[in-house]
mmCIF file of N, CA and C in Angstrom:
data_model
loop_
_atom_site.group_PDB
_atom_site.id
_atom_site.type_symbol
_atom_site.label_atom_id
_atom_site.label_comp_id
_atom_site.label_asym_id
_atom_site.label_seq_id
_atom_site.Cartn_x
_atom_site.Cartn_y
_atom_site.Cartn_z
ATOM 1 N N MET A 5 101.788 101.363 119.476
ATOM 2 C CA MET A 5 102.902 100.287 120.033
ATOM 3 C C MET A 5 102.375 99.104 118.912
ATOM 4 N N ALA A 6 103.765 98.611 118.281
ATOM 5 C CA ALA A 6 103.962 97.422 117.561
ATOM 6 C C ALA A 6 103.129 96.306 118.155
ATOM 7 N N ASP A 7 102.648 95.466 117.480
ATOM 8 C CA ASP A 7 101.862 94.042 117.844
ATOM 9 C C ASP A 7 101.944 93.026 116.769
ATOM 10 N N ASP A 8 103.238 92.213 116.765
ATOM 11 C CA ASP A 8 102.975 91.150 115.803
ATOM 12 C C ASP A 8 102.344 90.240 116.408
ATOM 13 N N HIS A 9 101.300 89.563 115.553
ATOM 14 C CA HIS A 9 100.289 88.361 116.349
ATOM 15 C C HIS A 9 100.284 87.451 115.109
ATOM 16 N N ASP A 10 99.590 86.453 115.532
ATOM 17 C CA ASP A 10 99.192 85.440 114.616
ATOM 18 C C ASP A 10 98.450 85.655 113.421
ATOM 19 N N GLU A 11 97.419 86.898 113.684
ATOM 20 C CA GLU A 11 96.642 87.175 112.503
ATOM 21 C C GLU A 11 97.169 88.364 111.566
ATOM 22 N N GLY A 12 98.371 88.858 111.651
ATOM 23 C CA GLY A 12 98.811 89.592 110.953
ATOM 24 C C GLY A 12 99.623 90.903 111.510
ATOM 25 N N TYR A 13 99.671 92.285 111.218
ATOM 26 C CA TYR A 13 100.537 92.832 111.975
ATOM 27 C C TYR A 13 99.689 94.232 112.386
ATOM 28 N N ARG A 14 100.076 94.708 113.256
ATOM 29 C CA ARG A 14 99.433 96.065 113.627
ATOM 30 C C ARG A 14 100.400 96.922 114.197
ATOM 31 N N GLY A 15 100.701 98.153 113.736
ATOM 32 C CA GLY A 15 101.765 99.001 114.268
ATOM 33 C C GLY A 15 102.151 100.002 113.204
ATOM 34 N N PRO A 16 103.350 100.518 113.344
ATOM 35 C CA PRO A 16 104.012 101.796 112.630
ATOM 36 C C PRO A 16 104.551 101.066 111.270
ATOM 37 N N ALA A 17 104.522 101.771 110.093
ATOM 38 C CA ALA A 17 104.875 101.537 108.973
ATOM 39 C C ALA A 17 105.365 102.829 108.181
ATOM 40 N N ILE A 18 105.905 102.512 106.981
ATOM 41 C CA ILE A 18 106.089 103.668 106.199
ATOM 42 C C ILE A 18 105.497 103.401 104.706
ATOM 43 N N LEU A 19 104.510 104.337 104.625
ATOM 44 C CA LEU A 19 103.846 104.311 103.247
ATOM 45 C C LEU A 19 104.550 105.412 102.198
ATOM 46 N N SER A 20 105.137 104.787 100.991
ATOM 47 C CA SER A 20 105.980 105.394 100.111
ATOM 48 C C SER A 20 105.212 105.827 98.822
ATOM 49 N N VAL A 21 104.735 106.789 98.524
ATOM 50 C CA VAL A 21 104.151 107.402 97.749
ATOM 51 C C VAL A 21 104.680 108.192 96.536
ATOM 52 N N ASP A 22 104.969 107.542 95.489
ATOM 53 C CA ASP A 22 105.745 108.258 94.341
ATOM 54 C C ASP A 22 107.244 108.699 95.066
ATOM 55 N N GLY A 23 107.784 108.013 95.935
ATOM 56 C CA GLY A 23 108.820 108.322 96.457
ATOM 57 C C GLY A 23 109.165 109.341 97.729
ATOM 58 N N ARG A 24 107.959 109.609 98.051
ATOM 59 C CA ARG A 24 107.645 110.235 99.476
ATOM 60 C C ARG A 24 107.228 109.409 100.433
ATOM 61 N N ASP A 25 108.132 109.356 101.327
ATOM 62 C CA ASP A 25 107.945 108.368 102.594
ATOM 63 C C ASP A 25 107.171 109.167 103.605
ATOM 64 N N LEU A 26 106.025 108.491 103.967
ATOM 65 C CA LEU A 26 105.126 108.947 105.131
ATOM 66 C C LEU A 26 104.959 107.846 106.187
ATOM 67 N N PRO A 27 105.061 108.535 107.502
ATOM 68 C CA PRO A 27 104.668 107.450 108.288
ATOM 69 C C PRO A 27 103.453 107.265 108.709
ATOM 70 N N VAL A 28 102.760 105.885 108.854
ATOM 71 C CA VAL A 28 101.564 105.534 109.077
ATOM 72 C C VAL A 28 101.224 104.523 110.158
ATOM 73 N N GLN A 29 100.097 104.291 110.729
ATOM 74 C CA GLN A 29 99.889 103.252 111.540
ATOM 75 C C GLN A 29 98.994 102.241 110.572
ATOM 76 N N VAL A 30 99.265 100.873 110.743
ATOM 77 C CA VAL A 30 98.539 100.007 110.034
ATOM 78 C C VAL A 30 98.043 98.861 110.920
ATOM 79 N N VAL A 31 97.023 98.223 110.367
ATOM 80 C CA VAL A 31 96.324 96.944 110.725
ATOM 81 C C VAL A 31 96.341 96.248 109.333
ATOM 82 N N LEU A 32 97.192 95.129 109.350
ATOM 83 C CA LEU A 32 97.299 94.127 108.143
ATOM 84 C C LEU A 32 96.951 92.596 108.310
ATOM 85 N N ASP A 33 96.831 92.109 107.543
ATOM 86 C CA ASP A 33 96.365 90.759 107.564
ATOM 87 C C ASP A 33 96.886 89.868 105.954
ATOM 88 N N ALA A 34 96.777 88.789 106.203
ATOM 89 C CA ALA A 34 97.089 88.014 104.768
ATOM 90 C C ALA A 34 96.232 86.794 104.879
ATOM 91 N N ARG A 35 96.100 86.373 103.713
ATOM 92 C CA ARG A 35 95.199 85.090 103.325
ATOM 93 C C ARG A 35 95.708 84.470 102.197
ATOM 94 N N HIS A 36 95.939 83.050 102.037
ATOM 95 C CA HIS A 36 95.935 82.400 100.720
ATOM 96 C C HIS A 36 94.511 82.328 100.144
ATOM 97 N N GLU A 37 94.663 82.624 98.710
ATOM 98 C CA GLU A 37 93.323 82.617 98.032
ATOM 99 C C GLU A 37 93.326 81.374 97.135
ATOM 100 N N PRO A 38 92.670 80.278 97.373
ATOM 101 C CA PRO A 38 92.972 79.146 96.636
ATOM 102 C C PRO A 38 92.434 79.228 95.196
ATOM 103 N N GLN A 39 91.680 80.108 94.895
ATOM 104 C CA GLN A 39 91.126 80.344 93.557
ATOM 105 C C GLN A 39 92.172 80.954 92.595
ATOM 106 N N ASP A 40 93.225 81.634 93.034
ATOM 107 C CA ASP A 40 94.344 81.885 92.254
ATOM 108 C C ASP A 40 95.431 81.440 92.729
ATOM 109 N N GLY A 41 95.643 80.848 93.794
ATOM 110 C CA GLY A 41 96.765 80.252 94.327
ATOM 111 C C GLY A 41 97.682 81.298 94.941
ATOM 112 N N ARG A 42 97.511 82.619 95.070
ATOM 113 C CA ARG A 42 98.429 83.437 95.647
ATOM 114 C C ARG A 42 97.945 84.115 97.026
ATOM 115 N N LEU A 43 98.828 84.612 97.734
ATOM 116 C CA LEU A 43 98.907 85.421 99.057
ATOM 117 C C LEU A 43 98.345 86.621 98.688
ATOM 118 N N HIS A 44 97.191 86.913 99.224
ATOM 119 C CA HIS A 44 96.696 88.304 99.234
ATOM 120 C C HIS A 44 96.940 88.929 100.300
ATOM 121 N N TRP A 45 97.558 90.280 100.778
ATOM 122 C CA TRP A 45 97.472 90.766 101.858
ATOM 123 C C TRP A 45 96.679 92.005 102.044
ATOM 124 N N PHE A 46 96.209 92.648 103.056
ATOM 125 C CA PHE A 46 95.196 93.740 103.126
ATOM 126 C C PHE A 46 95.118 94.322 104.486
ATOM 127 N N GLY A 47 94.579 95.535 104.575
ATOM 128 C CA GLY A 47 94.160 96.280 105.836
ATOM 129 C C GLY A 47 94.096 97.501 105.611
ATOM 130 N N ARG A 48 94.220 98.276 106.638
ATOM 131 C CA ARG A 48 93.696 99.689 106.818
ATOM 132 C C ARG A 48 95.085 100.420 107.261
ATOM 133 N N ALA A 49 95.246 101.921 106.500
ATOM 134 C CA ALA A 49 96.687 102.606 107.016
ATOM 135 C C ALA A 49 95.994 103.879 107.319
ATOM 136 N N VAL A 50 96.223 104.525 108.510
ATOM 137 C CA VAL A 50 96.079 105.938 109.070
ATOM 138 C C VAL A 50 97.129 106.724 108.620
ATOM 139 N N LEU A 51 96.769 107.844 108.068
ATOM 140 C CA LEU A 51 97.702 108.997 107.879
ATOM 141 C C LEU A 51 97.730 110.209 108.911
ATOM 142 N N ASP A 52 98.783 110.805 108.919
ATOM 143 C CA ASP A 52 98.944 112.154 109.631
ATOM 144 C C ASP A 52 97.911 113.035 108.968
ATOM 145 N N ALA A 53 97.071 113.547 109.785
ATOM 146 C CA ALA A 53 95.915 114.715 109.251
ATOM 147 C C ALA A 53 96.784 115.706 108.476
ATOM 148 N N ALA A 54 97.863 116.020 108.877
ATOM 149 C CA ALA A 54 98.626 117.151 108.148
ATOM 150 C C ALA A 54 98.988 116.879 106.911
ATOM 151 N N ALA A 55 99.065 115.504 106.307
ATOM 152 C CA ALA A 55 99.426 115.081 105.067
ATOM 153 C C ALA A 55 98.276 115.940 103.934
ATOM 154 N N GLY A 56 97.379 116.368 104.155
ATOM 155 C CA GLY A 56 96.654 117.490 103.116
ATOM 156 C C GLY A 56 95.989 116.605 102.024
ATOM 157 N N PRO A 57 95.421 117.337 101.172
ATOM 158 C CA PRO A 57 94.751 116.945 100.240
ATOM 159 C C PRO A 57 95.533 116.683 98.934
ATOM 160 N N GLU A 58 96.712 117.274 98.882
ATOM 161 C CA GLU A 58 97.480 116.631 97.771
ATOM 162 C C GLU A 58 98.138 115.190 97.976
ATOM 163 N N LEU A 59 98.099 114.692 99.178
ATOM 164 C CA LEU A 59 98.513 113.366 99.409
ATOM 165 C C LEU A 59 97.315 112.492 99.003
ATOM 166 N N HIS A 60 96.204 112.918 99.477
ATOM 167 C CA HIS A 60 94.764 112.207 99.320
ATOM 168 C C HIS A 60 94.762 112.209 97.795
ATOM 169 N N ARG A 61 95.123 112.958 96.833
ATOM 170 C CA ARG A 61 95.000 112.986 95.467
ATOM 171 C C ARG A 61 96.051 111.825 94.768
ATOM 172 N N ALA A 62 97.172 111.881 95.355
ATOM 173 C CA ALA A 62 98.302 110.881 94.881
ATOM 174 C C ALA A 62 98.015 109.886 95.354
ATOM 175 N N LEU A 63 97.461 109.463 96.461
ATOM 176 C CA LEU A 63 97.125 107.979 96.803
ATOM 177 C C LEU A 63 95.966 107.622 96.049
ATOM 178 N N THR A 64 94.883 108.335 95.684
ATOM 179 C CA THR A 64 93.822 107.761 94.928
ATOM 180 C C THR A 64 94.088 108.081 93.476
ATOM 181 N N THR A 65 95.232 108.226 92.967
ATOM 182 C CA THR A 65 95.389 108.231 91.375
ATOM 183 C C THR A 65 96.272 106.927 91.099
ATOM 184 N N ALA A 66 95.559 106.631 89.783
ATOM 185 C CA ALA A 66 96.076 105.083 89.349
ATOM 186 C C ALA A 66 97.390 105.132 89.250
ATOM 187 N N THR A 67 97.952 106.326 88.676
ATOM 188 C CA THR A 67 99.198 106.187 88.407
ATOM 189 C C THR A 67 100.507 106.403 89.467
ATOM 190 N N SER A 68 99.998 106.525 90.701
ATOM 191 C CA SER A 68 101.036 106.580 91.682
ATOM 192 C C SER A 68 101.691 105.332 92.142
ATOM 193 N N ARG A 69 102.806 105.400 92.399
ATOM 194 C CA ARG A 69 103.733 104.176 92.988
ATOM 195 C C ARG A 69 103.495 104.156 94.159
ATOM 196 N N ILE A 70 103.215 103.093 94.804
ATOM 197 C CA ILE A 70 103.043 103.057 96.155
ATOM 198 C C ILE A 70 103.499 101.676 96.701
ATOM 199 N N GLU A 71 104.450 101.876 97.726
ATOM 200 C CA GLU A 71 105.277 100.912 98.586
ATOM 201 C C GLU A 71 104.729 101.067 100.060
ATOM 202 N N LEU A 72 104.720 99.899 100.719
ATOM 203 C CA LEU A 72 104.485 99.962 102.220
ATOM 204 C C LEU A 72 105.752 98.766 102.639
ATOM 205 N N ARG A 73 106.200 99.842 103.739
ATOM 206 C CA ARG A 73 107.241 99.039 104.323
ATOM 207 C C ARG A 73 106.857 98.877 106.026
ATOM 208 N N VAL A 74 107.511 97.842 106.326
ATOM 209 C CA VAL A 74 107.392 97.486 107.793
ATOM 210 C C VAL A 74 108.899 97.196 108.498
ATOM 211 N N GLY A 75 109.616 98.323 109.172
ATOM 212 C CA GLY A 75 110.908 97.795 109.654
ATOM 213 C C GLY A 75 111.832 98.285 108.367
ATOM 214 N N ASP A 76 113.050 97.760 108.365
ATOM 215 C CA ASP A 76 113.961 98.125 107.353
ATOM 216 C C ASP A 76 113.976 97.215 106.301
ATOM 217 N N GLU A 77 113.626 95.988 106.819
ATOM 218 C CA GLU A 77 113.815 94.898 105.616
ATOM 219 C C GLU A 77 112.451 94.418 104.737
ATOM 220 N N ARG A 78 111.355 94.648 105.315
ATOM 221 C CA ARG A 78 110.076 94.205 104.677
ATOM 222 C C ARG A 78 109.446 95.270 103.897
ATOM 223 N N ARG A 79 109.201 95.259 102.730
ATOM 224 C CA ARG A 79 108.792 96.208 101.712
ATOM 225 C C ARG A 79 107.792 95.388 100.594
ATOM 226 N N ALA A 80 106.760 96.073 100.294
ATOM 227 C CA ALA A 80 105.951 95.323 99.203
ATOM 228 C C ALA A 80 105.226 96.403 98.611
ATOM 229 N N SER A 81 105.039 96.133 97.160
ATOM 230 C CA SER A 81 104.169 97.283 96.186
ATOM 231 C C SER A 81 102.645 97.062 96.706
ATOM 232 N N ALA A 82 101.897 98.188 96.855
ATOM 233 C CA ALA A 82 100.663 98.028 97.445
ATOM 234 C C ALA A 82 99.764 98.829 96.517
ATOM 235 N N ARG A 83 98.468 98.519 96.694
ATOM 236 C CA ARG A 83 97.315 99.446 96.065
ATOM 237 C C ARG A 83 96.450 100.038 97.052
ATOM 238 N N ILE A 84 95.843 101.352 96.841
ATOM 239 C CA ILE A 84 95.385 101.970 97.871
ATOM 240 C C ILE A 84 93.945 102.227 97.287
ATOM 241 N N GLY A 85 92.876 101.856 98.331
ATOM 242 C CA GLY A 85 91.482 101.735 97.863
ATOM 243 C C GLY A 85 90.669 102.800 98.643
ATOM 244 N N ASP A 86 89.611 102.404 98.922
ATOM 245 C CA ASP A 86 88.737 103.384 99.429
ATOM 246 C C ASP A 86 89.068 104.063 100.983
ATOM 247 N N VAL A 87 88.398 105.159 101.366
ATOM 248 C CA VAL A 87 88.598 105.704 102.818
ATOM 249 C C VAL A 87 87.447 105.449 103.387
ATOM 250 N N ASP A 88 87.744 104.928 104.603
ATOM 251 C CA ASP A 88 86.311 104.292 105.408
ATOM 252 C C ASP A 88 86.014 105.845 106.124
ATOM 253 N N PRO A 89 84.804 105.753 106.775
ATOM 254 C CA PRO A 89 84.377 107.079 107.657
ATOM 255 C C PRO A 89 85.371 107.314 108.704
ATOM 256 N N TRP A 90 86.375 106.655 109.032
ATOM 257 C CA TRP A 90 87.152 107.083 110.038
ATOM 258 C C TRP A 90 88.545 107.622 109.530
ATOM 259 N N GLY A 91 88.812 107.700 108.144
ATOM 260 C CA GLY A 91 89.780 108.368 107.547
ATOM 261 C C GLY A 91 90.875 107.404 107.191
ATOM 262 N N ARG A 92 90.578 105.884 107.395
ATOM 263 C CA ARG A 92 91.692 105.085 107.107
ATOM 264 C C ARG A 92 91.490 104.523 105.522
ATOM 265 N N TYR A 93 92.721 104.560 105.059
ATOM 266 C CA TYR A 93 92.770 104.074 103.668
ATOM 267 C C TYR A 93 93.004 102.494 103.570
ATOM 268 N N ARG A 94 92.065 101.873 102.828
ATOM 269 C CA ARG A 94 92.312 100.482 102.479
ATOM 270 C C ARG A 94 93.621 100.350 101.704
ATOM 271 N N VAL A 95 94.484 99.428 102.257
ATOM 272 C CA VAL A 95 95.656 98.973 101.354
ATOM 273 C C VAL A 95 95.759 97.423 101.141
ATOM 274 N N THR A 96 96.340 97.220 100.087
ATOM 275 C CA THR A 96 96.143 95.669 99.549
ATOM 276 C C THR A 96 97.284 95.344 98.787
ATOM 277 N N GLY A 97 97.715 94.110 98.493
ATOM 278 C CA GLY A 97 98.843 93.819 97.884
ATOM 279 C C GLY A 97 98.506 92.208 97.560
ATOM 280 N N LEU A 98 99.534 91.655 96.560
ATOM 281 C CA LEU A 98 99.697 90.217 96.289
ATOM 282 C C LEU A 98 101.080 89.994 96.453
ATOM 283 N N GLY A 99 101.161 88.611 97.019
ATOM 284 C CA GLY A 99 102.610 88.058 97.181
ATOM 285 C C GLY A 99 102.781 88.269 98.660
ATOM 286 N N THR A 100 104.290 88.309 98.838
ATOM 287 C CA THR A 100 104.887 88.443 100.048
ATOM 288 C C THR A 100 104.560 89.667 100.866
ATOM 289 N N PRO A 101 103.851 89.671 101.933
ATOM 290 C CA PRO A 101 103.563 91.092 102.532
ATOM 291 C C PRO A 101 104.555 91.858 103.151
ATOM 292 N N PRO A 102 104.568 92.898 103.630
ATOM 293 C CA PRO A 102 105.581 93.933 104.064
ATOM 294 C C PRO A 102 105.670 93.384 105.546
ATOM 295 N N PHE A 103 105.187 92.461 106.022
ATOM 296 C CA PHE A 103 105.208 92.022 107.511
ATOM 297 C C PHE A 103 105.589 90.469 107.562
ATOM 298 N N PRO A 104 106.158 89.985 108.827
ATOM 299 C CA PRO A 104 106.315 88.705 108.827
ATOM 300 C C PRO A 104 105.222 87.791 108.917
ATOM 301 N N LEU A 105 104.893 86.432 108.386
ATOM 302 C CA LEU A 105 104.287 85.624 108.573
ATOM 303 C C LEU A 105 104.713 84.577 109.177
ATOM 304 N N ASP A 106 103.651 83.937 110.300
ATOM 305 C CA ASP A 106 103.936 82.579 110.925
ATOM 306 C C ASP A 106 103.989 81.758 109.852
ATOM 307 N N GLU A 107 104.897 80.580 110.036
ATOM 308 C CA GLU A 107 104.788 79.510 109.183
ATOM 309 C C GLU A 107 103.599 78.545 109.435
ATOM 310 N N PRO A 108 102.654 78.218 108.344
ATOM 311 C CA PRO A 108 101.583 77.540 108.618
ATOM 312 C C PRO A 108 101.818 76.181 109.097
ATOM 313 N N PRO A 109 100.967 75.656 109.908
ATOM 314 C CA PRO A 109 101.088 74.250 110.139
ATOM 315 C C PRO A 109 100.756 73.275 109.120
ATOM 316 N N LEU A 110 101.551 72.007 108.868
ATOM 317 C CA LEU A 110 101.176 70.876 107.985
ATOM 318 C C LEU A 110 100.132 69.913 108.437
ATOM 319 N N ASP A 111 99.187 69.815 107.813
ATOM 320 C CA ASP A 111 98.162 68.816 108.515
ATOM 321 C C ASP A 111 98.665 67.305 108.219
ATOM 322 N N GLU A 112 98.561 66.388 108.969
ATOM 323 C CA GLU A 112 98.727 65.013 108.828
ATOM 324 C C GLU A 112 97.724 64.235 108.449
ATOM 325 N N ASP A 113 97.041 64.412 107.322
ATOM 326 C CA ASP A 113 96.066 63.721 106.869
ATOM 327 C C ASP A 113 96.257 62.576 105.900
#
């Protein structure tokens, strides 16, 4: 079940690897990094077990073109990292994430 919440996004997404679309479930969040002044988004993606070893090779190949989409309008280039003990792939990106963000409050200092 999709769950848009203050701290990111949890729900269905599409992971596109070299043009091959795969449905996934994701847990994503984003943080502004003051050191580089950029928005970093990150999380985990769970693939269908039927995807097989060829997909694992494509995901962990540095030359694969990877994009993550949430809904029809939100998409972002992504990088795939390690696989945790539960089979979830680390997914990261820079800039506008593939999920909506709440507008940050402005402090009146």
